PDB file of C-alpha atoms in Angstrom:
ATOM      1  CA  MET A   1      96.982 167.337 131.260  1.00 49.00           C
ATOM      2  CA  THR A   2      93.429 168.271 130.459  1.00 51.00           C
ATOM      3  CA  ASP A   3      90.319 166.786 132.026  1.00 52.00           C
ATOM      4  CA  SER A   4      88.906 164.422 129.367  1.00 53.00           C
ATOM      5  CA  SER A   5      85.546 164.317 131.127  1.00 58.00           C
ATOM      6  CA  ALA A   6      85.112 168.014 130.332  1.00 75.00           C
ATOM      7  CA  LEU A   7      85.149 167.250 126.608  1.00 88.00           C
ATOM      8  CA  ASP A   8      82.068 167.611 124.459  1.00 92.00           C
ATOM      9  CA  PRO A   9      80.493 164.125 124.034  1.00 94.00           C
ATOM     10  CA  GLU A  10      81.261 164.135 120.293  1.00 95.00           C
ATOM     11  CA  ASP A  11      84.930 164.961 120.962  1.00 96.00           C
ATOM     12  CA  ARG A  12      85.104 162.293 123.654  1.00 96.00           C
ATOM     13  CA  LYS A  13      83.713 159.849 121.071  1.00 97.00           C
ATOM     14  CA  ILE A  14      86.492 160.502 118.536  1.00 98.00           C
ATOM     15  CA  VAL A  15      89.157 160.146 121.241  1.00 97.00           C
ATOM     16  CA  THR A  16      87.612 156.792 122.226  1.00 97.00           C
ATOM     17  CA  LEU A  17      87.486 155.654 118.586  1.00 98.00           C
ATOM     18  CA  ALA A  18      91.124 156.660 118.044  1.00 98.00           C
ATOM     19  CA  ARG A  19      92.185 154.811 121.192  1.00 98.00           C
ATOM     20  CA  SER A  20      90.283 151.709 120.085  1.00 97.00           C
ATOM     21  CA  ALA A  21      91.912 151.724 116.634  1.00 97.00           C
ATOM     22  CA  ARG A  22      95.360 151.932 118.191  1.00 97.00           C
ATOM     23  CA  ALA A  23      94.711 149.065 120.584  1.00 95.00           C
ATOM     24  CA  ARG A  24      92.840 146.854 118.110  1.00 95.00           C
ATOM     25  CA  ASN A  25      95.499 147.129 115.413  1.00 95.00           C
ATOM     26  CA  GLY A  26      98.540 147.203 117.690  1.00 96.00           C
ATOM     27  CA  VAL A  27      99.901 150.317 115.970  1.00 97.00           C
ATOM     28  CA  PRO A  28     101.792 153.303 117.410  1.00 96.00           C
ATOM     29  CA  GLU A  29      98.906 155.728 116.786  1.00 97.00           C
ATOM     30  CA  GLY A  30      95.162 155.721 116.352  1.00 98.00           C
ATOM     31  CA  ALA A  31      93.194 158.649 114.965  1.00 98.00           C
ATOM     32  CA  ALA A  32      89.654 159.695 114.206  1.00 98.00           C
ATOM     33  CA  VAL A  33      88.211 162.686 112.384  1.00 98.00           C
ATOM     34  CA  ARG A  34      84.655 164.026 112.289  1.00 98.00           C
ATOM     35  CA  ASP A  35      83.387 165.611 109.075  1.00 97.00           C
ATOM     36  CA  GLU A  36      80.863 168.381 108.490  1.00 95.00           C
ATOM     37  CA  THR A  37      77.947 165.929 108.598  1.00 96.00           C
ATOM     38  CA  GLY A  38      79.050 164.220 111.821  1.00 96.00           C
ATOM     39  CA  ARG A  39      80.449 161.098 110.131  1.00 97.00           C
ATOM     40  CA  THR A  40      83.625 159.729 111.650  1.00 98.00           C
ATOM     41  CA  TYR A  41      86.619 158.111 109.999  1.00 98.00           C
ATOM     42  CA  VAL A  42      88.982 156.006 112.098  1.00 98.00           C
ATOM     43  CA  ALA A  43      92.473 154.821 111.193  1.00 98.00           C
ATOM     44  CA  GLY A  44      95.737 153.512 112.547  1.00 98.00           C
ATOM     45  CA  THR A  45      99.314 154.091 111.518  1.00 97.00           C
ATOM     46  CA  VAL A  46     100.161 152.648 108.081  1.00 97.00           C
ATOM     47  CA  THR A  47     103.637 151.144 107.758  1.00 96.00           C
ATOM     48  CA  LEU A  48     104.346 149.388 104.470  1.00 97.00           C
ATOM     49  CA  ALA A  49     107.607 149.144 102.578  1.00 98.00           C
ATOM     50  CA  SER A  50     106.278 151.588  99.987  1.00 98.00           C
ATOM     51  CA  LEU A  51     103.913 153.707 102.126  1.00 97.00           C
ATOM     52  CA  GLN A  52     104.181 155.247 105.565  1.00 97.00           C
ATOM     53  CA  LEU A  53     101.323 157.372 106.911  1.00 97.00           C
ATOM     54  CA  SER A  54     100.503 158.585 110.365  1.00 98.00           C
ATOM     55  CA  ALA A  55      97.128 157.572 111.737  1.00 98.00           C
ATOM     56  CA  LEU A  56      95.843 161.141 111.462  1.00 98.00           C
ATOM     57  CA  ARG A  57      96.869 161.575 107.820  1.00 98.00           C
ATOM     58  CA  THR A  58      95.288 158.182 107.061  1.00 98.00           C
ATOM     59  CA  ALA A  59      92.012 159.240 108.712  1.00 98.00           C
ATOM     60  CA  VAL A  60      92.010 162.507 106.739  1.00 98.00           C
ATOM     61  CA  ALA A  61      92.634 160.569 103.507  1.00 98.00           C
ATOM     62  CA  MET A  62      89.741 158.234 104.331  1.00 98.00           C
ATOM     63  CA  ALA A  63      87.455 161.226 104.871  1.00 98.00           C
ATOM     64  CA  VAL A  64      88.470 162.783 101.552  1.00 98.00           C
ATOM     65  CA  ALA A  65      88.066 159.466  99.721  1.00 97.00           C
ATOM     66  CA  SER A  66      84.558 159.175 101.183  1.00 97.00           C
ATOM     67  CA  GLY A  67      83.517 162.612  99.937  1.00 97.00           C
ATOM     68  CA  ALA A  68      83.930 164.758 103.045  1.00 97.00           C
ATOM     69  CA  THR A  69      84.358 168.424 102.216  1.00 96.00           C
ATOM     70  CA  SER A  70      85.271 169.710 105.680  1.00 97.00           C
ATOM     71  CA  LEU A  71      86.284 168.553 109.150  1.00 98.00           C
ATOM     72  CA  GLU A  72      84.868 169.658 112.485  1.00 97.00           C
ATOM     73  CA  ALA A  73      87.507 168.017 114.690  1.00 98.00           C
ATOM     74  CA  ALA A  74      90.259 165.427 114.833  1.00 98.00           C
ATOM     75  CA  ALA A  75      91.789 163.264 117.551  1.00 98.00           C
ATOM     76  CA  VAL A  76      94.992 161.294 117.754  1.00 98.00           C
ATOM     77  CA  VAL A  77      96.060 158.843 120.457  1.00 98.00           C
ATOM     78  CA  SER A  78      99.814 158.541 120.632  1.00 97.00           C
ATOM     79  CA  ASP A  79     102.782 158.410 122.961  1.00 96.00           C
ATOM     80  CA  ALA A  80     104.264 161.361 121.028  1.00 96.00           C
ATOM     81  CA  ALA A  81     104.659 164.636 122.894  1.00 96.00           C
ATOM     82  CA  SER A  82     103.058 166.681 120.125  1.00 97.00           C
ATOM     83  CA  VAL A  83     101.153 166.439 116.854  1.00 97.00           C
ATOM     84  CA  PRO A  84     103.566 166.625 113.881  1.00 97.00           C
ATOM     85  CA  GLY A  85     103.269 169.612 111.580  1.00 97.00           C
ATOM     86  CA  GLU A  86     102.473 167.367 108.601  1.00 97.00           C
ATOM     87  CA  ASP A  87      99.450 165.987 110.444  1.00 97.00           C
ATOM     88  CA  LEU A  88      98.222 169.463 111.385  1.00 98.00           C
ATOM     89  CA  ALA A  89      98.638 170.549 107.762  1.00 97.00           C
ATOM     90  CA  ALA A  90      96.549 167.602 106.507  1.00 97.00           C
ATOM     91  CA  VAL A  91      93.741 168.491 108.930  1.00 98.00           C
ATOM     92  CA  ALA A  92      93.950 172.156 107.886  1.00 97.00           C
ATOM     93  CA  ASP A  93      93.816 171.201 104.189  1.00 97.00           C
ATOM     94  CA  LEU A  94      90.372 169.687 104.693  1.00 96.00           C
ATOM     95  CA  GLY A  95      89.065 171.381 107.824  1.00 94.00           C
ATOM     96  CA  GLY A  96      90.692 174.764 107.559  1.00 95.00           C
ATOM     97  CA  ALA A  97      93.172 176.447 109.842  1.00 94.00           C
ATOM     98  CA  GLY A  98      91.961 176.384 113.405  1.00 95.00           C
ATOM     99  CA  THR A  99      90.263 172.973 113.269  1.00 97.00           C
ATOM    100  CA  PRO A 100      90.771 171.480 116.746  1.00 97.00           C
ATOM    101  CA  VAL A 101      93.088 168.479 116.993  1.00 98.00           C
ATOM    102  CA  LEU A 102      92.875 166.590 120.279  1.00 98.00           C
ATOM    103  CA  LEU A 103      96.049 164.790 121.404  1.00 98.00           C
ATOM    104  CA  ALA A 104      95.505 162.036 123.947  1.00 97.00           C
ATOM    105  CA  GLY A 105      97.782 159.516 125.585  1.00 97.00           C
ATOM    106  CA  SER A 106      97.405 155.766 125.255  1.00 94.00           C
ATOM    107  CA  ASP A 107      95.037 155.738 128.249  1.00 94.00           C
ATOM    108  CA  GLY A 108      92.729 158.189 126.459  1.00 94.00           C
ATOM    109  CA  THR A 109      93.604 161.120 128.717  1.00 95.00           C
ATOM    110  CA  LEU A 110      93.568 164.355 126.770  1.00 96.00           C
ATOM    111  CA  ARG A 111      96.976 166.011 126.879  1.00 96.00           C
ATOM    112  CA  GLU A 112      96.298 169.046 124.716  1.00 96.00           C
ATOM    113  CA  THR A 113      94.147 170.546 122.026  1.00 96.00           C
ATOM    114  CA  VAL A 114      95.957 172.287 119.178  1.00 97.00           C
ATOM    115  CA  ALA A 115      94.631 174.173 116.190  1.00 95.00           C
ATOM    116  CA  ALA A 116      95.382 172.799 112.746  1.00 95.00           C
ATOM    117  CA  SER A 117      97.614 175.060 110.705  1.00 90.00           C
TER     118      SER A 117
END
Protein backbone atom coordinates (compact mmCIF):
# COMPACT_ATOMS: atom_id res chain seq x y z
CA MET A 1 0.00 0.00 0.00
CA THR A 2 1.05 3.55 -0.67
CA ASP A 3 0.58 6.50 1.65
CA SER A 4 -2.34 8.47 0.16
CA SER A 5 -1.42 11.53 2.21
CA ALA A 6 1.82 11.78 0.23
CA LEU A 7 -0.14 12.36 -2.98
CA ASP A 8 -0.14 15.69 -4.76
CA PRO A 9 -3.34 17.58 -3.76
CA GLU A 10 -4.67 17.38 -7.34
CA ASP A 11 -4.14 13.60 -7.41
CA ARG A 12 -5.76 13.24 -4.00
CA LYS A 13 -8.73 15.19 -5.39
CA ILE A 14 -9.32 12.77 -8.29
CA VAL A 15 -9.08 9.77 -5.95
CA THR A 16 -11.69 11.42 -3.69
CA LEU A 17 -13.95 12.17 -6.67
CA ALA A 18 -13.65 8.59 -7.93
CA ARG A 19 -14.46 7.22 -4.47
CA SER A 20 -17.49 9.51 -4.21
CA ALA A 21 -18.83 8.42 -7.61
CA ARG A 22 -18.55 4.77 -6.62
CA ALA A 23 -20.35 5.28 -3.32
CA ARG A 24 -23.00 7.67 -4.64
CA ASN A 25 -23.99 5.43 -7.55
CA GLY A 26 -23.54 2.09 -5.79
CA VAL A 27 -21.38 0.75 -8.63
CA PRO A 28 -18.34 -1.56 -8.54
CA GLU A 29 -15.92 1.18 -9.64
CA GLY A 30 -15.60 4.93 -9.63
CA ALA A 31 -13.09 6.85 -11.72
CA ALA A 32 -11.91 10.36 -12.39
CA VAL A 33 -9.55 11.82 -14.97
CA ARG A 34 -7.88 15.23 -15.13
CA ASP A 35 -7.31 16.83 -18.53
CA GLU A 36 -4.60 19.18 -19.76
CA THR A 37 -6.49 22.24 -18.47
CA GLY A 38 -7.15 20.81 -15.00
CA ARG A 39 -10.81 19.93 -15.65
CA THR A 40 -11.98 16.68 -14.11
CA TYR A 41 -14.42 14.11 -15.42
CA VAL A 42 -15.98 11.63 -12.99
CA ALA A 43 -17.83 8.42 -13.81
CA GLY A 44 -19.01 5.11 -12.46
CA THR A 45 -19.27 1.69 -14.02
CA VAL A 46 -21.87 1.48 -16.81
CA THR A 47 -23.82 -1.78 -16.98
CA LEU A 48 -26.65 -1.85 -19.51
CA ALA A 49 -27.92 -4.76 -21.55
CA SER A 50 -26.34 -3.26 -24.66
CA LEU A 51 -23.35 -1.42 -23.14
CA GLN A 52 -20.79 -2.32 -20.51
CA LEU A 53 -18.00 0.13 -19.68
CA SER A 54 -15.60 0.33 -16.79
CA ALA A 55 -15.67 3.53 -14.79
CA LEU A 56 -12.26 4.56 -16.14
CA ARG A 57 -13.20 4.05 -19.80
CA THR A 58 -16.43 5.99 -19.15
CA ALA A 59 -14.47 8.89 -17.61
CA VAL A 60 -12.08 8.92 -20.58
CA ALA A 61 -15.05 8.94 -22.99
CA MET A 62 -16.59 11.86 -21.08
CA ALA A 63 -13.33 13.79 -21.37
CA VAL A 64 -13.11 13.16 -25.11
CA ALA A 65 -16.77 14.10 -25.62
CA SER A 66 -16.11 17.36 -23.76
CA GLY A 67 -13.19 18.30 -26.00
CA ALA A 68 -10.20 17.26 -23.90
CA THR A 69 -7.10 16.66 -26.00
CA SER A 70 -4.86 15.15 -23.33
CA LEU A 71 -4.91 13.73 -19.81
CA GLU A 72 -2.58 14.54 -16.93
CA ALA A 73 -3.71 11.74 -14.60
CA ALA A 74 -6.43 9.22 -13.87
CA ALA A 75 -7.73 7.48 -10.76
CA VAL A 76 -9.91 4.45 -10.24
CA VAL A 77 -11.43 3.19 -6.99
CA SER A 78 -12.13 -0.51 -7.14
CA ASP A 79 -11.84 -3.77 -5.26
CA ALA A 80 -9.92 -5.18 -8.26
CA ALA A 81 -6.29 -6.11 -7.70
CA SER A 82 -5.10 -4.29 -10.81
CA VAL A 83 -6.18 -1.90 -13.56
CA PRO A 84 -7.31 -3.86 -16.66
CA GLY A 85 -5.25 -3.46 -19.81
CA GLU A 86 -8.24 -2.05 -21.71
CA ASP A 87 -8.53 0.76 -19.18
CA LEU A 88 -4.82 1.56 -19.38
CA ALA A 89 -5.07 1.60 -23.17
CA ALA A 90 -7.97 4.08 -23.08
CA VAL A 91 -5.98 6.41 -20.82
CA ALA A 92 -2.93 6.07 -23.09
CA ASP A 93 -5.04 6.83 -26.19
CA LEU A 94 -5.85 10.27 -24.81
CA GLY A 95 -3.06 10.96 -22.34
CA GLY A 96 -0.19 9.12 -23.94
CA ALA A 97 1.83 6.20 -22.68
CA GLY A 98 3.11 6.87 -19.21
CA THR A 99 0.10 8.84 -17.96
CA PRO A 100 -0.20 7.94 -14.26
CA VAL A 101 -3.21 5.86 -13.24
CA LEU A 102 -3.85 5.74 -9.50
CA LEU A 103 -5.56 2.58 -8.18
CA ALA A 104 -7.21 2.96 -4.79
CA GLY A 105 -9.30 0.68 -2.65
CA SER A 106 -12.87 1.40 -1.61
CA ASP A 107 -11.59 3.29 1.45
CA GLY A 108 -9.61 5.64 -0.81
CA THR A 109 -6.23 4.20 0.18
CA LEU A 110 -3.86 4.27 -2.76
CA ARG A 111 -2.70 0.76 -3.62
CA GLU A 112 -0.51 1.51 -6.61
CA THR A 113 0.27 3.91 -9.39
CA VAL A 114 0.71 2.41 -12.86
CA ALA A 115 1.64 4.00 -16.14
CA ALA A 116 -0.89 3.89 -18.96
CA SER A 117 0.26 1.81 -21.89
